[in-house]
Amino acid sequence: MWLSFPSPVALSVPPQEVHLVSLSSTSLKVSWVAPPDASRHGAIVRYTVSYQALAGEDTERHEVTGIGADATSYVLEGLEKWTEYQVWVRAHTDVGPGPESAPVRMRTKEDVPGAHHRKLEVKSINLTAIRVTWKPPLQGKQHGQIRGYQVIFSQLENSEPRGQPNIMDVALPEAQVVLHRGGAGVPVNAPVKESRRDGPG
């Protein structure tokens, strides 16, 4: 007499209630609830977390394996700043992997700009005023929403700054400012810094 036994079956339901929390400009925390007991068809032996940036320098899909069977969260680190990611979670039994959870999305937090402004130009308007113009950093280096600029300027005497520098805040969308000299023929030195809620670049 031959007896037949049903073949082992992998998980039929993915992890539940998958959520993301942005911890910093380079890390996200993913949390989940284990699949219901009735759908497991065996003991969970590990989890896998997959993640992918939706834009930026690295848009390849990455996978973290070997997350413990009792885990309900994992922190993804070394991510790109101010970048949106999508994340999946999958549970495994000894038979194999179950289905992936639906993707969830979250953006890493803002950070200070990673590059300077571009194309800084200074043009003389008349004997006592100059116009300073510039372009923002490249999009991938802004690391957030630039909310303004600081123009730091001082008068020069024999190619050396004279006195304390002056600081002027410039709100977006302006990318120019007119500076007035203290006297005709007195040159002005005018570097520009990006400013954001987290601080200047």
mmCIF file of C-alpha atoms in Angstrom:
data_model
loop_
_atom_site.group_PDB
_atom_site.id
_atom_site.type_symbol
_atom_site.label_atom_id
_atom_site.label_comp_id
_atom_site.label_asym_id
_atom_site.label_seq_id
_atom_site.Cartn_x
_atom_site.Cartn_y
_atom_site.Cartn_z
ATOM 1 C CA MET A 1 0.000 0.000 0.000
ATOM 2 C CA TRP A 2 1.408 3.314 -1.058
ATOM 3 C CA LEU A 3 0.818 6.433 1.016
ATOM 4 C CA SER A 4 1.118 9.899 -0.497
ATOM 5 C CA PHE A 5 1.826 12.994 1.504
ATOM 6 C CA PRO A 6 1.203 16.541 0.345
ATOM 7 C CA SER A 7 4.299 18.400 -0.767
ATOM 8 C CA PRO A 8 5.491 21.184 1.526
ATOM 9 C CA VAL A 9 4.027 24.543 0.601
ATOM 10 C CA ALA A 10 5.736 27.919 0.922
ATOM 11 C CA LEU A 11 4.158 30.924 2.566
ATOM 12 C CA SER A 12 1.075 32.170 0.761
ATOM 13 C CA VAL A 13 0.799 35.642 2.334
ATOM 14 C CA PRO A 14 3.481 38.354 2.624
ATOM 15 C CA PRO A 15 4.409 40.188 5.827
ATOM 16 C CA GLN A 16 1.681 42.571 6.941
ATOM 17 C CA GLU A 17 1.516 46.252 7.925
ATOM 18 C CA VAL A 18 4.827 47.239 6.371
ATOM 19 C CA HIS A 19 5.776 50.805 7.341
ATOM 20 C CA LEU A 20 8.744 53.114 6.821
ATOM 21 C CA VAL A 21 10.131 55.851 9.069
ATOM 22 C CA SER A 22 12.862 58.260 7.975
ATOM 23 C CA LEU A 23 15.506 58.309 10.719
ATOM 24 C CA SER A 24 18.104 60.545 9.084
ATOM 25 C CA SER A 25 19.335 61.777 5.720
ATOM 26 C CA THR A 26 20.950 58.370 5.099
ATOM 27 C CA SER A 27 18.747 55.837 6.939
ATOM 28 C CA LEU A 28 15.206 54.433 6.919
ATOM 29 C CA LYS A 29 13.567 52.060 9.402
ATOM 30 C CA VAL A 30 11.236 49.420 7.960
ATOM 31 C CA SER A 31 8.857 47.544 10.261
ATOM 32 C CA TRP A 32 6.344 44.748 9.656
ATOM 33 C CA VAL A 33 4.060 42.159 11.221
ATOM 34 C CA ALA A 34 4.645 38.455 10.541
ATOM 35 C CA PRO A 35 2.287 36.678 8.120
ATOM 36 C CA PRO A 36 -0.781 35.121 9.811
ATOM 37 C CA ASP A 37 -0.238 31.640 11.260
ATOM 38 C CA ALA A 38 -2.718 30.040 8.890
ATOM 39 C CA SER A 39 -0.739 31.197 5.835
ATOM 40 C CA ARG A 40 2.734 30.120 6.959
ATOM 41 C CA HIS A 41 2.663 26.396 6.164
ATOM 42 C CA GLY A 42 5.730 26.041 8.358
ATOM 43 C CA ALA A 43 8.020 27.995 10.640
ATOM 44 C CA ILE A 44 9.482 31.294 9.445
ATOM 45 C CA VAL A 45 13.271 31.013 9.376
ATOM 46 C CA ARG A 46 14.250 34.454 8.141
ATOM 47 C CA TYR A 47 13.194 37.658 6.384
ATOM 48 C CA THR A 48 14.525 39.534 3.384
ATOM 49 C CA VAL A 49 14.254 43.296 2.906
ATOM 50 C CA SER A 50 14.704 44.705 -0.611
ATOM 51 C CA TYR A 51 15.052 48.415 -1.384
ATOM 52 C CA GLN A 52 15.544 50.635 -4.421
ATOM 53 C CA ALA A 53 16.060 54.360 -4.919
ATOM 54 C CA LEU A 54 13.608 55.940 -7.355
ATOM 55 C CA ALA A 55 16.215 58.494 -8.477
ATOM 56 C CA GLY A 56 19.814 59.437 -7.837
ATOM 57 C CA GLU A 57 23.204 57.902 -8.504
ATOM 58 C CA ASP A 58 22.258 54.323 -7.574
ATOM 59 C CA THR A 59 18.867 53.039 -8.738
ATOM 60 C CA GLU A 60 19.747 49.348 -8.597
ATOM 61 C CA ARG A 61 17.610 47.086 -6.437
ATOM 62 C CA HIS A 62 19.419 45.875 -3.288
ATOM 63 C CA GLU A 63 18.585 43.006 -0.952
ATOM 64 C CA VAL A 64 19.335 42.420 2.724
ATOM 65 C CA THR A 65 19.170 38.715 3.564
ATOM 66 C CA GLY A 66 19.448 36.724 6.757
ATOM 67 C CA ILE A 67 17.259 38.939 8.947
ATOM 68 C CA GLY A 68 16.244 36.853 11.979
ATOM 69 C CA ALA A 69 12.927 35.020 12.166
ATOM 70 C CA ASP A 70 11.878 36.977 15.273
ATOM 71 C CA ALA A 71 12.669 40.390 13.753
ATOM 72 C CA THR A 72 9.882 42.891 13.179
ATOM 73 C CA SER A 73 12.033 45.788 11.945
ATOM 74 C CA TYR A 74 15.299 46.615 10.232
ATOM 75 C CA VAL A 75 17.256 49.843 9.711
ATOM 76 C CA LEU A 76 18.560 50.504 6.194
ATOM 77 C CA GLU A 77 21.712 52.618 6.380
ATOM 78 C CA GLY A 78 24.118 54.230 3.937
ATOM 79 C CA LEU A 79 21.303 55.532 1.734
ATOM 80 C CA GLU A 80 21.439 58.601 -0.470
ATOM 81 C CA LYS A 81 20.409 61.897 1.080
ATOM 82 C CA TRP A 82 16.943 63.347 0.387
ATOM 83 C CA THR A 83 16.091 60.433 -1.903
ATOM 84 C CA GLU A 84 12.829 58.515 -2.210
ATOM 85 C CA TYR A 85 13.071 54.736 -1.772
ATOM 86 C CA GLN A 86 10.655 51.875 -2.227
ATOM 87 C CA VAL A 87 10.953 48.862 0.065
ATOM 88 C CA TRP A 88 9.632 45.282 0.064
ATOM 89 C CA VAL A 89 9.660 42.626 2.802
ATOM 90 C CA ARG A 90 9.542 38.862 2.252
ATOM 91 C CA ALA A 91 9.366 35.972 4.758
ATOM 92 C CA HIS A 92 11.027 32.576 4.236
ATOM 93 C CA THR A 93 10.379 29.073 5.549
ATOM 94 C CA ASP A 94 12.551 26.004 5.037
ATOM 95 C CA VAL A 95 10.580 25.374 1.836
ATOM 96 C CA GLY A 96 11.460 28.729 0.329
ATOM 97 C CA PRO A 97 10.436 32.393 0.082
ATOM 98 C CA GLY A 98 6.888 33.623 0.308
ATOM 99 C CA PRO A 99 5.437 36.517 -1.680
ATOM 100 C CA GLU A 100 6.771 40.037 -1.319
ATOM 101 C CA SER A 101 4.802 42.738 0.424
ATOM 102 C CA ALA A 102 3.471 45.584 -1.688
ATOM 103 C CA PRO A 103 6.133 48.300 -2.047
ATOM 104 C CA VAL A 104 6.067 51.176 0.417
ATOM 105 C CA ARG A 105 7.812 54.475 -0.218
ATOM 106 C CA MET A 106 9.607 57.020 1.928
ATOM 107 C CA ARG A 107 12.179 59.761 1.397
ATOM 108 C CA THR A 108 15.309 60.117 3.513
ATOM 109 C CA LYS A 109 15.584 63.372 5.445
ATOM 110 C CA GLU A 110 17.104 66.602 4.214
ATOM 111 C CA ASP A 111 20.718 67.534 4.829
ATOM 112 C CA VAL A 112 22.975 70.474 4.088
ATOM 113 C CA PRO A 113 23.845 70.941 0.396
ATOM 114 C CA GLY A 114 26.685 68.761 -0.821
ATOM 115 C CA ALA A 115 28.037 71.277 -3.352
ATOM 116 C CA HIS A 116 28.413 74.996 -3.864
ATOM 117 C CA HIS A 117 26.352 77.248 -6.063
ATOM 118 C CA ARG A 118 27.336 77.458 -9.727
ATOM 119 C CA LYS A 119 28.237 80.153 -12.231
ATOM 120 C CA LEU A 120 28.830 82.987 -9.784
ATOM 121 C CA GLU A 121 29.064 86.274 -11.688
ATOM 122 C CA VAL A 122 29.703 89.813 -10.490
ATOM 123 C CA LYS A 123 28.938 92.760 -12.767
ATOM 124 C CA SER A 124 29.334 96.456 -12.154
ATOM 125 C CA ILE A 125 26.141 98.493 -12.425
ATOM 126 C CA ASN A 126 27.704 101.899 -11.784
ATOM 127 C CA LEU A 127 30.468 103.434 -9.666
ATOM 128 C CA THR A 128 28.801 102.475 -6.374
ATOM 129 C CA ALA A 129 26.893 99.246 -7.051
ATOM 130 C CA ILE A 130 27.464 95.721 -8.363
ATOM 131 C CA ARG A 131 25.093 92.877 -9.213
ATOM 132 C CA VAL A 132 25.909 89.359 -7.998
ATOM 133 C CA THR A 133 24.173 86.425 -9.740
ATOM 134 C CA TRP A 134 24.507 82.639 -9.412
ATOM 135 C CA LYS A 135 22.832 79.324 -10.113
ATOM 136 C CA PRO A 136 21.855 76.720 -7.482
ATOM 137 C CA PRO A 137 23.865 73.519 -6.911
ATOM 138 C CA LEU A 138 23.136 70.554 -9.147
ATOM 139 C CA GLN A 139 19.853 68.859 -8.247
ATOM 140 C CA GLY A 140 21.511 65.692 -6.960
ATOM 141 C CA LYS A 141 23.724 67.708 -4.602
ATOM 142 C CA GLN A 142 21.047 69.924 -3.068
ATOM 143 C CA HIS A 143 20.016 67.273 -0.492
ATOM 144 C CA GLY A 144 16.714 69.002 0.138
ATOM 145 C CA GLN A 145 14.756 72.112 -0.726
ATOM 146 C CA ILE A 146 16.954 75.188 -0.835
ATOM 147 C CA ARG A 147 15.045 77.959 0.908
ATOM 148 C CA GLY A 148 17.454 80.818 0.464
ATOM 149 C CA TYR A 149 21.027 82.016 0.168
ATOM 150 C CA GLN A 150 23.476 84.031 2.205
ATOM 151 C CA VAL A 151 25.692 86.516 0.437
ATOM 152 C CA ILE A 152 28.745 87.385 2.510
ATOM 153 C CA PHE A 153 30.554 90.473 1.305
ATOM 154 C CA SER A 154 33.258 92.843 2.411
ATOM 155 C CA GLN A 155 35.169 95.737 0.937
ATOM 156 C CA LEU A 156 38.717 95.113 -0.244
ATOM 157 C CA GLU A 157 41.702 97.297 0.347
ATOM 158 C CA ASN A 158 44.968 96.267 -1.349
ATOM 159 C CA SER A 159 43.292 92.918 -2.166
ATOM 160 C CA GLU A 160 42.578 92.282 1.525
ATOM 161 C CA PRO A 161 39.147 92.402 3.251
ATOM 162 C CA ARG A 162 38.616 95.566 5.269
ATOM 163 C CA GLY A 163 36.547 95.424 8.421
ATOM 164 C CA GLN A 164 33.986 92.798 9.396
ATOM 165 C CA PRO A 165 32.146 91.020 6.559
ATOM 166 C CA ASN A 166 28.490 91.780 5.955
ATOM 167 C CA ILE A 167 25.880 89.029 5.569
ATOM 168 C CA MET A 168 22.763 89.419 3.438
ATOM 169 C CA ASP A 169 19.969 86.820 3.375
ATOM 170 C CA VAL A 170 18.393 86.296 -0.032
ATOM 171 C CA ALA A 171 15.073 84.438 -0.246
ATOM 172 C CA LEU A 172 14.183 82.253 -3.171
ATOM 173 C CA PRO A 173 13.391 82.420 -6.016
ATOM 174 C CA GLU A 174 15.907 85.269 -6.277
ATOM 175 C CA ALA A 175 19.389 84.210 -7.328
ATOM 176 C CA GLN A 176 20.824 87.678 -7.501
ATOM 177 C CA VAL A 177 21.490 90.641 -5.264
ATOM 178 C CA VAL A 178 22.698 94.214 -5.748
ATOM 179 C CA LEU A 179 25.484 95.329 -3.425
ATOM 180 C CA HIS A 180 26.453 98.949 -2.877
ATOM 181 C CA ARG A 181 30.046 99.980 -2.326
ATOM 182 C CA GLY A 182 31.049 102.199 0.531
ATOM 183 C CA GLY A 183 32.583 104.595 -1.966
ATOM 184 C CA ALA A 184 33.318 104.906 -5.643
ATOM 185 C CA GLY A 185 36.098 102.652 -6.811
ATOM 186 C CA VAL A 186 36.132 100.463 -3.636
ATOM 187 C CA PRO A 187 36.006 96.774 -4.675
ATOM 188 C CA VAL A 188 33.742 94.257 -2.947
ATOM 189 C CA ASN A 189 34.359 90.578 -2.247
ATOM 190 C CA ALA A 190 31.058 88.586 -2.323
ATOM 191 C CA PRO A 191 30.958 84.802 -1.766
ATOM 192 C CA VAL A 192 27.553 83.063 -1.726
ATOM 193 C CA LYS A 193 26.344 80.252 0.547
ATOM 194 C CA GLU A 194 23.188 78.173 0.227
ATOM 195 C CA SER A 195 20.956 78.094 3.283
ATOM 196 C CA ARG A 196 18.359 75.537 4.263
ATOM 197 C CA ARG A 197 16.273 74.744 7.309
ATOM 198 C CA ASP A 198 19.013 72.336 8.494
ATOM 199 C CA GLY A 199 21.713 74.962 8.057
ATOM 200 C CA PRO A 200 23.907 76.565 5.403
ATOM 201 C CA GLY A 201 26.040 74.568 3.024
#
